[in-house]
mmCIF file of C-alpha atoms and ligand atoms in Angstrom:
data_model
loop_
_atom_site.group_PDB
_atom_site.id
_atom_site.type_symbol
_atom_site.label_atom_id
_atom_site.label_comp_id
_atom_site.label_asym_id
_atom_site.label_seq_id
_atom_site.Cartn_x
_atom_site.Cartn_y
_atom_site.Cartn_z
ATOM 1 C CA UNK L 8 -39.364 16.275 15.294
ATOM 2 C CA UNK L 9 -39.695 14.425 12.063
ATOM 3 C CA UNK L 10 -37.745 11.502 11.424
ATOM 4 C CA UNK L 11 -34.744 12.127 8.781
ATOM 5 C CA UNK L 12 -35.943 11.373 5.558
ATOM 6 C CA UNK L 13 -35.313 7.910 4.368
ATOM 7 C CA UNK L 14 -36.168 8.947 0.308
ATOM 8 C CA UNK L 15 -32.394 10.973 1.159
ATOM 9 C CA UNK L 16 -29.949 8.198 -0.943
ATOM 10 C CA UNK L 17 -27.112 10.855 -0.077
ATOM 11 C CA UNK L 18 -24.042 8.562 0.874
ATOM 12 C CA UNK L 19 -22.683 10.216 4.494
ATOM 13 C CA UNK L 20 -20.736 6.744 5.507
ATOM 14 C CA UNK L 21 -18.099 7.858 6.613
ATOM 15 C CA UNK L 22 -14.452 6.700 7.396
ATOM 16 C CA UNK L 23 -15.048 6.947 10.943
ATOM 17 C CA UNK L 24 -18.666 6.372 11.295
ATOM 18 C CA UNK L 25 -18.005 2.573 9.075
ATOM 19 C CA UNK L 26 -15.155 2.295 11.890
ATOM 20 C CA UNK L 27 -16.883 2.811 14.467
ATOM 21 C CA UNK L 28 -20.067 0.884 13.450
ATOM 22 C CA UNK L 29 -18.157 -2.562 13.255
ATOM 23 C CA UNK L 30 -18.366 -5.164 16.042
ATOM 24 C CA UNK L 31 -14.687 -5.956 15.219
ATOM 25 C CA UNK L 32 -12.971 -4.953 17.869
ATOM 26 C CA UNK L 33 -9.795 -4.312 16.056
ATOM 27 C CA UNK L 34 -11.529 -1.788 14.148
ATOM 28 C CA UNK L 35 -12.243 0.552 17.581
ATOM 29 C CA UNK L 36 -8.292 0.460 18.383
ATOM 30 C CA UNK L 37 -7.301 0.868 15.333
ATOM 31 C CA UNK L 38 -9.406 3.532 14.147
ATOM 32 C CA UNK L 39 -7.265 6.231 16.041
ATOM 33 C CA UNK L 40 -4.642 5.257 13.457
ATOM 34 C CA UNK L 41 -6.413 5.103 10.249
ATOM 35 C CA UNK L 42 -7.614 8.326 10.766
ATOM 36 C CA UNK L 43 -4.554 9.721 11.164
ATOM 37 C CA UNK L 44 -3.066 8.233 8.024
ATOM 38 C CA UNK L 45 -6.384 9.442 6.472
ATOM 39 C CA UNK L 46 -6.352 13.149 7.547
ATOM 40 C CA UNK L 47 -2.346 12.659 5.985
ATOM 41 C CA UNK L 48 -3.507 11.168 2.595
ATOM 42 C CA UNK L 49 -6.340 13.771 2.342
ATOM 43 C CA UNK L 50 -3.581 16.207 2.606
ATOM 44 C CA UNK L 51 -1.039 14.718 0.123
ATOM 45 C CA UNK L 52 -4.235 14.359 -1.961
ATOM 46 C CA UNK L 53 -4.691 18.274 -2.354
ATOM 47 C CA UNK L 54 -0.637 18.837 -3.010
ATOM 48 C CA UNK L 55 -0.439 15.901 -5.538
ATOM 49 C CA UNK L 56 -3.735 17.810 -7.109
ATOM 50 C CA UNK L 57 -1.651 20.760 -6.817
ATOM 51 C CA UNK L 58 1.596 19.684 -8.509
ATOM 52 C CA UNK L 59 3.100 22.318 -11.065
ATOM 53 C CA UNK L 60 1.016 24.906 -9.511
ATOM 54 C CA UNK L 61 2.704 24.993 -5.964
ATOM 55 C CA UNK L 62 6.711 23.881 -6.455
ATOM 56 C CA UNK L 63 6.247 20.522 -5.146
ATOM 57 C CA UNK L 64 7.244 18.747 -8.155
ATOM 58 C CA UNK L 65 11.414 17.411 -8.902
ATOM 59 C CA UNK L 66 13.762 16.001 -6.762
ATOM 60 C CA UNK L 67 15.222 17.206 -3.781
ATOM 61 C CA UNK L 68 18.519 16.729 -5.172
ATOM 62 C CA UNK L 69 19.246 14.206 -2.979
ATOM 63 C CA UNK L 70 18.822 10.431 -3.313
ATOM 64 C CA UNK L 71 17.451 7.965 -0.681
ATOM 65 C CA UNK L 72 18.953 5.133 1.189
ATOM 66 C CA UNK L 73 17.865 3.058 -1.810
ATOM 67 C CA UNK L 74 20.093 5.343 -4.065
ATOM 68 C CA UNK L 75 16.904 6.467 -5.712
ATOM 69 C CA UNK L 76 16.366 10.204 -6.946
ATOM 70 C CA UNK L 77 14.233 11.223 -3.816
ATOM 71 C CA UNK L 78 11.044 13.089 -5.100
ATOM 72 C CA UNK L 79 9.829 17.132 -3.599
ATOM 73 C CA UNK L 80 6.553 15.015 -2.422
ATOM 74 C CA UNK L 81 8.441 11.888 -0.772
ATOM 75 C CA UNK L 82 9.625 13.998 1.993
ATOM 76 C CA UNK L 83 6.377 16.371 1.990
ATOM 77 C CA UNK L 84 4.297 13.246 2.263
ATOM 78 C CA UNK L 85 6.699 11.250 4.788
ATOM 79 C CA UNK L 86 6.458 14.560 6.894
ATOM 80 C CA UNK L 87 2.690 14.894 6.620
ATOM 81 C CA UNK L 88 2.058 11.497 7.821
ATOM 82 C CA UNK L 89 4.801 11.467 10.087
ATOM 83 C CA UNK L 90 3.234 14.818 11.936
ATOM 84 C CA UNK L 91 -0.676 13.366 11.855
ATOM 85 C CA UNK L 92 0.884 9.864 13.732
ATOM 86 C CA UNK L 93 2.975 12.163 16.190
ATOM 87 C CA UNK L 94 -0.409 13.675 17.115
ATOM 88 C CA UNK L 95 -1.439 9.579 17.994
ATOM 89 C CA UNK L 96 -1.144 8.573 21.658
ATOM 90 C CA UNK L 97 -1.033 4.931 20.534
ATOM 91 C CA UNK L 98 1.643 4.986 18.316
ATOM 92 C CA UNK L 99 5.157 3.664 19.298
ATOM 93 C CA UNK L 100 7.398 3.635 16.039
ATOM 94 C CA UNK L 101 7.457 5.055 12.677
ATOM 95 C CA UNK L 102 9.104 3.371 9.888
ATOM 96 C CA UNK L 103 8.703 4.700 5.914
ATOM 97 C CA UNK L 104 10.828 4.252 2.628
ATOM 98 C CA UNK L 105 12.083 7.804 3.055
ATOM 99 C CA UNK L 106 13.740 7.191 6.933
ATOM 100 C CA UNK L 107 17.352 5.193 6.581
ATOM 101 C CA UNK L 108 15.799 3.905 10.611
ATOM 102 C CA UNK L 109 12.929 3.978 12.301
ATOM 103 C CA UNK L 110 11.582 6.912 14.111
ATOM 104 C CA UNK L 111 10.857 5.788 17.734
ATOM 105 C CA UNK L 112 7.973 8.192 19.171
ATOM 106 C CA UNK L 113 7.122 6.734 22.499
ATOM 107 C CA UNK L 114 8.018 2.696 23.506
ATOM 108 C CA UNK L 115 5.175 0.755 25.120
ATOM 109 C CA UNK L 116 5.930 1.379 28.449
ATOM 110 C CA UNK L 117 4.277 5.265 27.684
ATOM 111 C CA UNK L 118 1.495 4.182 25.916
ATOM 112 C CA UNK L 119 3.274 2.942 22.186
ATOM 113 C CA UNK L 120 1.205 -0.146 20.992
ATOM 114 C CA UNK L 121 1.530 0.344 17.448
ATOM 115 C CA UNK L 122 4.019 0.079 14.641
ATOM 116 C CA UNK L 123 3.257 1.657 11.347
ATOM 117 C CA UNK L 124 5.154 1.377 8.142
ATOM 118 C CA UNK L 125 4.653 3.288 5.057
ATOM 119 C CA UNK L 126 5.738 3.730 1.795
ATOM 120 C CA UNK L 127 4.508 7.443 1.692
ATOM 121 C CA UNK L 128 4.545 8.202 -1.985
ATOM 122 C CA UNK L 129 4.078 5.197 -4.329
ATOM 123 C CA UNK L 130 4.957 5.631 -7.943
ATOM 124 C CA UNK L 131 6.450 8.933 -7.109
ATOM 125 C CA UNK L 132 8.573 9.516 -10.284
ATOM 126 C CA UNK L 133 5.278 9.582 -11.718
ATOM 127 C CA UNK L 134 3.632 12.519 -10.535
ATOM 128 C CA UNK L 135 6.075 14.957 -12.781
ATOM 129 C CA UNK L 136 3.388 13.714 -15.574
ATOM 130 C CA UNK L 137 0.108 13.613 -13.310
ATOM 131 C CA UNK L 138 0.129 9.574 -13.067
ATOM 132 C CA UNK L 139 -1.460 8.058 -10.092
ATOM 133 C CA UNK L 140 0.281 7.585 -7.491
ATOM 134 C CA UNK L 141 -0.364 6.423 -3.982
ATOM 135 C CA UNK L 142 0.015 5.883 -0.420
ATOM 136 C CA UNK L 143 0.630 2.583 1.243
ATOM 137 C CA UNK L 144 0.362 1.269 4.773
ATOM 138 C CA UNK L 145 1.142 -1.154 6.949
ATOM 139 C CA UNK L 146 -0.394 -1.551 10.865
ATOM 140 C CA UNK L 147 1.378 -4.090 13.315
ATOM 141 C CA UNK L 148 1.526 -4.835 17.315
ATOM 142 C CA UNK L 149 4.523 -3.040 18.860
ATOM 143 C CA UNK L 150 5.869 -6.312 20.187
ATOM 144 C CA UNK L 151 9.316 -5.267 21.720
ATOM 145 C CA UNK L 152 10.329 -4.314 25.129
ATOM 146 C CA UNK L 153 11.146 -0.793 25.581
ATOM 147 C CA UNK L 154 14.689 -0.841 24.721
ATOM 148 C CA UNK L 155 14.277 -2.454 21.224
ATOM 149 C CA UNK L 156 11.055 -0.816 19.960
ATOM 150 C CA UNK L 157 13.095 0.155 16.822
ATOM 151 C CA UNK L 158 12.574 -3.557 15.747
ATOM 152 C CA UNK L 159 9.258 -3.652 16.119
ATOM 153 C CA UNK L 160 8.640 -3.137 12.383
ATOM 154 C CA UNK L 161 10.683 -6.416 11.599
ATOM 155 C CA UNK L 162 7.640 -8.687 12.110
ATOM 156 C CA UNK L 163 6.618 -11.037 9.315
ATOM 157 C CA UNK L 164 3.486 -10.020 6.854
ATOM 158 C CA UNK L 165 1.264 -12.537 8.805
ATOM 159 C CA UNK L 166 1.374 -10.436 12.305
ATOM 160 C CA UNK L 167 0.141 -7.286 9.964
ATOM 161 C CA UNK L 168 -3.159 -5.925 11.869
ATOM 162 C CA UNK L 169 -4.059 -3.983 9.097
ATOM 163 C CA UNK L 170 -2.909 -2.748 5.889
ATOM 164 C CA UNK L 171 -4.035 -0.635 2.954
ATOM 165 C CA UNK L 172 -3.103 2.122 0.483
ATOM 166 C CA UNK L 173 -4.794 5.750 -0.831
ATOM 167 C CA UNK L 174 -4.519 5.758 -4.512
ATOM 168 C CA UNK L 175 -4.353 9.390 -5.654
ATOM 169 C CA UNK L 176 -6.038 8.890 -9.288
ATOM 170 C CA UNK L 177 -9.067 10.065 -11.317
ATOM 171 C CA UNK L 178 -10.177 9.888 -7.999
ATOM 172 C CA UNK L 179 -9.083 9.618 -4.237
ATOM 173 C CA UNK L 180 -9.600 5.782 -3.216
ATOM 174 C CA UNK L 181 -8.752 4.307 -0.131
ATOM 175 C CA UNK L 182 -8.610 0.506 0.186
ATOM 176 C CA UNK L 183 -7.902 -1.241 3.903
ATOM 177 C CA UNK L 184 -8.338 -4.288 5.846
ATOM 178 C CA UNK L 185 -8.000 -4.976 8.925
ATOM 179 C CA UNK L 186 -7.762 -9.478 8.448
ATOM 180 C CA UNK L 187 -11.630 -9.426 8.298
ATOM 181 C CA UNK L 188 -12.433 -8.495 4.438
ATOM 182 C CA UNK L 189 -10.964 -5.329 2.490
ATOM 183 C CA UNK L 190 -13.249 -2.185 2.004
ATOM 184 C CA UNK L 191 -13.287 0.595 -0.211
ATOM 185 C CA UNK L 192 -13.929 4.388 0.090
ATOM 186 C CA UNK L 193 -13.647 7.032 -2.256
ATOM 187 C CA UNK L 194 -12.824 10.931 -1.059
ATOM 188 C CA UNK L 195 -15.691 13.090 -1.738
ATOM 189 C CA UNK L 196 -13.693 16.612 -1.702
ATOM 190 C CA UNK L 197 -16.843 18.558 -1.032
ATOM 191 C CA UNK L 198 -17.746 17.090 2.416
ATOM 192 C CA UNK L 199 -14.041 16.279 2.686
ATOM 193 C CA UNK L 200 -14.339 13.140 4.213
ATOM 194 C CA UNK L 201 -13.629 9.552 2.957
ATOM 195 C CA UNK L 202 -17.690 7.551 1.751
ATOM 196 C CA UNK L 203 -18.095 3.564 2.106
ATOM 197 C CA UNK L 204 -18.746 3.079 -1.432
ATOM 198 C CA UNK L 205 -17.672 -0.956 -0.984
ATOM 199 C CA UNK L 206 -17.475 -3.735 1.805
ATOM 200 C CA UNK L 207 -15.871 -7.221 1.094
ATOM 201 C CA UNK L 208 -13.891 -6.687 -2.009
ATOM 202 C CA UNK L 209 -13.514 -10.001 -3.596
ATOM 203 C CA UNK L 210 -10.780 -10.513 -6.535
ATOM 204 C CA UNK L 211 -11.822 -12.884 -9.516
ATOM 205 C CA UNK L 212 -10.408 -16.290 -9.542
ATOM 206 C CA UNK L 213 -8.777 -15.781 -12.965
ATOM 207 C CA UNK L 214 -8.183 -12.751 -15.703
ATOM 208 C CA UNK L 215 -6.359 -13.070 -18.523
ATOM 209 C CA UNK L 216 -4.720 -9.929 -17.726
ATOM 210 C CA UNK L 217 -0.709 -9.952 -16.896
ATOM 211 C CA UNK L 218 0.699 -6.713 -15.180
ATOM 212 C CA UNK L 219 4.809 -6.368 -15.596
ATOM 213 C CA UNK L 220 7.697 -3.961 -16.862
ATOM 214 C CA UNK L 221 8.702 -6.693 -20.389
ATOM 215 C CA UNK L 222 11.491 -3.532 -20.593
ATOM 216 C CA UNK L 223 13.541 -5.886 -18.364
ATOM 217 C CA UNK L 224 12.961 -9.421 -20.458
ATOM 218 C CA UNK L 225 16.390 -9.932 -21.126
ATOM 219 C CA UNK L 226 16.672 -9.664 -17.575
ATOM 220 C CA UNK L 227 14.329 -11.973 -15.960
ATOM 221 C CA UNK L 228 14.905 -15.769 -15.174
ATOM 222 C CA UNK L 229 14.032 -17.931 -17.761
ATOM 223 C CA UNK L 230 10.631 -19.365 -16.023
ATOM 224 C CA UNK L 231 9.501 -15.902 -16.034
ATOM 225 C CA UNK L 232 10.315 -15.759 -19.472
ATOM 226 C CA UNK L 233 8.419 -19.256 -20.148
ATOM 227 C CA UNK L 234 5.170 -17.948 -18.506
ATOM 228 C CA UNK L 235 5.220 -14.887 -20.637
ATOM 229 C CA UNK L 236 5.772 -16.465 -23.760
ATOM 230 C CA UNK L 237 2.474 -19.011 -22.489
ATOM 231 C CA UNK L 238 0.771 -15.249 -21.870
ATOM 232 C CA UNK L 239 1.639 -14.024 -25.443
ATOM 233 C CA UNK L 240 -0.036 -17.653 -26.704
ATOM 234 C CA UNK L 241 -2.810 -17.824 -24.525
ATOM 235 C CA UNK L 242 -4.690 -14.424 -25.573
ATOM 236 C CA UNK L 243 -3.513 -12.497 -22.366
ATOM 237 C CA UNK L 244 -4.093 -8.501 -21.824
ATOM 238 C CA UNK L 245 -1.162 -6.612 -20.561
ATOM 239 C CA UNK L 246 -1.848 -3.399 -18.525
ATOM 240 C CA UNK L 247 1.100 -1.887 -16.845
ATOM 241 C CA UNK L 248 1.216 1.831 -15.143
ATOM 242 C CA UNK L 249 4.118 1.646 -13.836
ATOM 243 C CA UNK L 250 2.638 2.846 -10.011
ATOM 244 C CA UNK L 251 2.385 -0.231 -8.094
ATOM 245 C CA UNK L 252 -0.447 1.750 -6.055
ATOM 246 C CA UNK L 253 -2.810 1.779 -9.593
ATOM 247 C CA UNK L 254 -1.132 -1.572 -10.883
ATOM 248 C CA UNK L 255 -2.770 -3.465 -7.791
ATOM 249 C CA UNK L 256 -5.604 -1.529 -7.856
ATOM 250 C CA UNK L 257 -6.772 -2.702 -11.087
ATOM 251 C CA UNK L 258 -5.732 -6.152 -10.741
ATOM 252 C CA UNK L 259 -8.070 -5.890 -7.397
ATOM 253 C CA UNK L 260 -10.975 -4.639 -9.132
ATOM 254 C CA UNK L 261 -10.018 -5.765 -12.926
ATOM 255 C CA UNK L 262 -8.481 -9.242 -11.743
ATOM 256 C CA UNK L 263 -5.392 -10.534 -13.596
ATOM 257 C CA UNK L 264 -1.442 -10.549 -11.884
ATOM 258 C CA UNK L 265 1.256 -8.036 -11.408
ATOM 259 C CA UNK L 266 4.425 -9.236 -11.324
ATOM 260 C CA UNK L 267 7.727 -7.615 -10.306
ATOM 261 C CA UNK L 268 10.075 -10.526 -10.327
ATOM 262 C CA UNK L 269 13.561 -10.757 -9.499
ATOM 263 C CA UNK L 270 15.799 -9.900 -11.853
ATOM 264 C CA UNK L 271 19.703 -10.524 -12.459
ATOM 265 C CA UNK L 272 20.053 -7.348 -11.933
ATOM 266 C CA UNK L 273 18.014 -7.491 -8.920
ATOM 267 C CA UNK L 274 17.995 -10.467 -7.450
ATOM 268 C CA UNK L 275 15.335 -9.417 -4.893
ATOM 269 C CA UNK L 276 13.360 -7.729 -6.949
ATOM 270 C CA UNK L 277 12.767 -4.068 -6.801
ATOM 271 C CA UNK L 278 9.971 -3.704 -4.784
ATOM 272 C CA UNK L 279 10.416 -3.674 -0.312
ATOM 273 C CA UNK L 280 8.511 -6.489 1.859
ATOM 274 C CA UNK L 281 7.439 -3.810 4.501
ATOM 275 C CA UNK L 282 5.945 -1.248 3.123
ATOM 276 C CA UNK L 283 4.846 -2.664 -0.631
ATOM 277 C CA UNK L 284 5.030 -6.454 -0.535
ATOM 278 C CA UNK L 285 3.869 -7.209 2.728
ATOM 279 C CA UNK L 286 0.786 -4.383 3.070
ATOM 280 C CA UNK L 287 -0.404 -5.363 -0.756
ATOM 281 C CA UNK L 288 -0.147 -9.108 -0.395
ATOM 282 C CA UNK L 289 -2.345 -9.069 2.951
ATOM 283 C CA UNK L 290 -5.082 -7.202 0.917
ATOM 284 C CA UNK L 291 -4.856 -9.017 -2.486
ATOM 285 C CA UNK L 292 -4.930 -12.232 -0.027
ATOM 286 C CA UNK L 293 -8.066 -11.135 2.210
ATOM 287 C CA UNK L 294 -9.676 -10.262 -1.177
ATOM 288 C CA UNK L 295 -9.412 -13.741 -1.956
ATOM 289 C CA UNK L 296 -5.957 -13.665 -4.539
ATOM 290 C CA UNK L 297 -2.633 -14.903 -3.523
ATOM 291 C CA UNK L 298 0.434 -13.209 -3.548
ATOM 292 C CA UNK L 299 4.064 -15.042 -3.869
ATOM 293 C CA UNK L 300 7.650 -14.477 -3.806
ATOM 294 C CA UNK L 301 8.627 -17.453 -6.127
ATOM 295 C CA UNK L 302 9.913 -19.149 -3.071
ATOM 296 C CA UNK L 303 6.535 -19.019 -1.365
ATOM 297 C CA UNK L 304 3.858 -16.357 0.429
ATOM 298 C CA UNK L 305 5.445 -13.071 0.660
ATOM 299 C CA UNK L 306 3.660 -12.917 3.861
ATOM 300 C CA UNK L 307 5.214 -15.825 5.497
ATOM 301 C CA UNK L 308 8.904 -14.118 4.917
ATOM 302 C CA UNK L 309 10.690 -13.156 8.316
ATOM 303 C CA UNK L 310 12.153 -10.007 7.583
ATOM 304 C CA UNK L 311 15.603 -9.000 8.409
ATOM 305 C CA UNK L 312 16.016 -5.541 7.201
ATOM 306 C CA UNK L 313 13.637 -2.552 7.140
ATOM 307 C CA UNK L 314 14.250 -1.727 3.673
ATOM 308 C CA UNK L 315 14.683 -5.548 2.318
ATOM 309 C CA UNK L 316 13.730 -6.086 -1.049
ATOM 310 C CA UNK L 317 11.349 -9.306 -2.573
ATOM 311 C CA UNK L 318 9.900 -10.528 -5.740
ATOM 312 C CA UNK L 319 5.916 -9.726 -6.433
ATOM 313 C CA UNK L 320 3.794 -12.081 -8.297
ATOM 314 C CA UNK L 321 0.016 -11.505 -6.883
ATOM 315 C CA UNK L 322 -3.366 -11.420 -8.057
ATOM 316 C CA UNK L 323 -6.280 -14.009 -9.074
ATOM 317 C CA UNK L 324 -5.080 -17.055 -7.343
ATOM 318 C CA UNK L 325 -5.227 -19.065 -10.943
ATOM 319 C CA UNK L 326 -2.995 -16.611 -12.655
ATOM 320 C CA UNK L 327 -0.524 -16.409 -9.994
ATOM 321 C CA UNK L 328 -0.757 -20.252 -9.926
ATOM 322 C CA UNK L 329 0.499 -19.781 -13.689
ATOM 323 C CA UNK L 330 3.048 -17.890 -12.962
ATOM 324 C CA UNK L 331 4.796 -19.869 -10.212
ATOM 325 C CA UNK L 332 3.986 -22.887 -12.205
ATOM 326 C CA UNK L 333 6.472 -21.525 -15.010
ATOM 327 C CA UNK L 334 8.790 -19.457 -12.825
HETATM 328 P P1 AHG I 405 8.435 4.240 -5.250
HETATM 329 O O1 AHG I 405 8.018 5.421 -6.067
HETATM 330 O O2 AHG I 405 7.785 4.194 -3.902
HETATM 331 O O3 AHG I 405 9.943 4.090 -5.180
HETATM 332 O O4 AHG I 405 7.885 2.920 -5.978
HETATM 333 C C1 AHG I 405 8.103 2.766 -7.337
HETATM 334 C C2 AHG I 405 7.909 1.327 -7.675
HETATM 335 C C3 AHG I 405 6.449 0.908 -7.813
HETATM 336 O O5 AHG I 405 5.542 1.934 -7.597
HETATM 337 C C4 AHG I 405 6.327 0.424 -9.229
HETATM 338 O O6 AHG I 405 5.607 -0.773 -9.305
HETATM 339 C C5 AHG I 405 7.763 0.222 -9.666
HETATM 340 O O7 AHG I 405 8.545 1.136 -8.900
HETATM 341 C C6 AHG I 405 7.956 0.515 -11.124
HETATM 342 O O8 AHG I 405 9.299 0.202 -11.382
HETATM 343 P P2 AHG I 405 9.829 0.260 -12.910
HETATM 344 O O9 AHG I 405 9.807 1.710 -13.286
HETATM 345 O O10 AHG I 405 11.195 -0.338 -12.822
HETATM 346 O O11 AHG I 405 8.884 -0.576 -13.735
HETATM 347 MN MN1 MN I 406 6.766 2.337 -3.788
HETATM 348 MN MN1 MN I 407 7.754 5.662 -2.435
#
């Protein structure tokens, strides 16, 4: 038997096989898990590919907890990802943007160690005009005693054991970390599986590039105002898509910040700690960036509701350093 030939540069890394190869242990338990979300996101990949053709597109005609239009491909995508976890022994609650509470499937008494939170379709309002869009998700310990495991996703962003998103774009990128470096793998749909194509994704210090809806100026609090009008005057880019899926991904791979601050409107902010704040801010973070709340680290905020709202200033470390340093 010859040995496989090593002249064959063919990339066949796989999702599982780079899980399974890593002597991170967390990687092993978790890789039940990321599958699963995987296997979901490669299906929402082919219906967001498919929009207009099959009637996925539109609202549902009814709106969310969050009194937001909800999207055709929310709920498709919340119940794909919902079904592949179901299929998980391992997995004790389900909590998403699209479920007013928590779906308990089994509590850790049966076997439930884990506690995933998702924001199932990113940027949704979006996909009407074939914008990216995305998945994003968020891995923690089921910490509660059987008769509370509905709380379990109330942890703050620091407990996270992993977190990542599937941007649905040009191409199909998916972008995790499990606390030991953030990797990158793009979907190749003829083998059908998810290729390695980076390790240890590292954000630049500083880019001069500012990511943030100006729309709501006369809205935001004057030090936000003060650091834009330093942006204008210091030769700053803006880029703003308007996913925050394919806003962070380009400040990860681009550099720069992307800011959705709180407003007087919205106090908060618009964007949820669980399943967007706290999930983003633990990659931008391991990839070396920061990620505040004005107050402080987004991660270090104890939640107290499941859909509970926060400011988002994160990138580059220096930019977000100018930000806060206005705000
Ligand atoms: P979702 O579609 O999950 O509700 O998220 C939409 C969010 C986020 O993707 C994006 O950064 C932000 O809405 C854009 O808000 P504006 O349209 O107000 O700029
Ligand atoms: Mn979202
Ligand atoms: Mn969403």
């Amino acid at each position: 038997m010859t040995p496989s030939d090593p002249t064959i540069r063919e990339n066949l890394t796989t999702l599982q096989i780079h899980l399974r190869s890593q002597k991170n242990g967390r990687a092993g338990e978790l890789s039940g898990v990321i599958e699963a979300i995987a296997l979901a996101a490669k299906s929402i990949a082919h219906k967001v590919r498919r929009a207009r053709i099959d009637d996925v597109l539109g609202a549902v005609g009814a709106q969310n907890l969050h009194g937001e239009e909800q999207q055709k491909l929310d709920v498709i995508a919340d119940d794909l990802i919902l079904h592949c976890l179901r299929e998980r022994h391992d997995v004790a609650v389900f909590a998403s943007e699209e479920q007013d509470e928590p779906v308990v499937l089994r509590p850790r008494s049966d076997g439930g160690r884990y506690c995933v939170v998702v924001d199932p379709l990113d940027g949704s309002s979006n996909v009407d005009v074939a914008v990216s869009v995305g998945t994003i998700f968020s891995i923690l310990e089921n910490d509660q005693p059987d008769e509370t495991t509905d709380q379990a996703p109330l942890q703050p962003g620091t407990r996270q054991l992993a977190a990542g998103y599937v941007l649905y774009g040009s191409s199909v990128v998916m972008v995790f970390t499990m606390g030991e470096g953030v990797d990158m793998y793009v979907l190749d749909p003829v083998v059908g599986e998810f290729l390695l194509v980076q390790e240890g994704l590292r954000i630049s210090e500083e880019k001069k590039i500012y990511s943030v809806n100006e729309a709501y100026v006369n809205d935001f609090e004057d030090g936000m105002r003060a650091y834009l009008d330093y942006a204008h005057g210091a030769g700053y880019g803006s880029r703003y898509i308007g996913s925050m899926v394919a806003d962070v991904h380009r400040t990860l791979l681009k550099g720069g910040v992307f800011i959705y601050p709180a407003t007087t409107k919205a106090p908060g902010g618009k964007l949820r700690l669980l399943y967007e704040g706290n999930p983003m801010a633990m990659l931008v973070e391991q990839a070396g960036g920061a990620a505040a709340c004005g107050a402080g680290r987004i991660l270090d905020v104890t939640p107290t509701k499941l859909h509970q709202r926060t400011p988002v200033i994160m990138g580059s470390s220096a930019e977000v350093a100018h930000v806060t340093r206005h705000a």
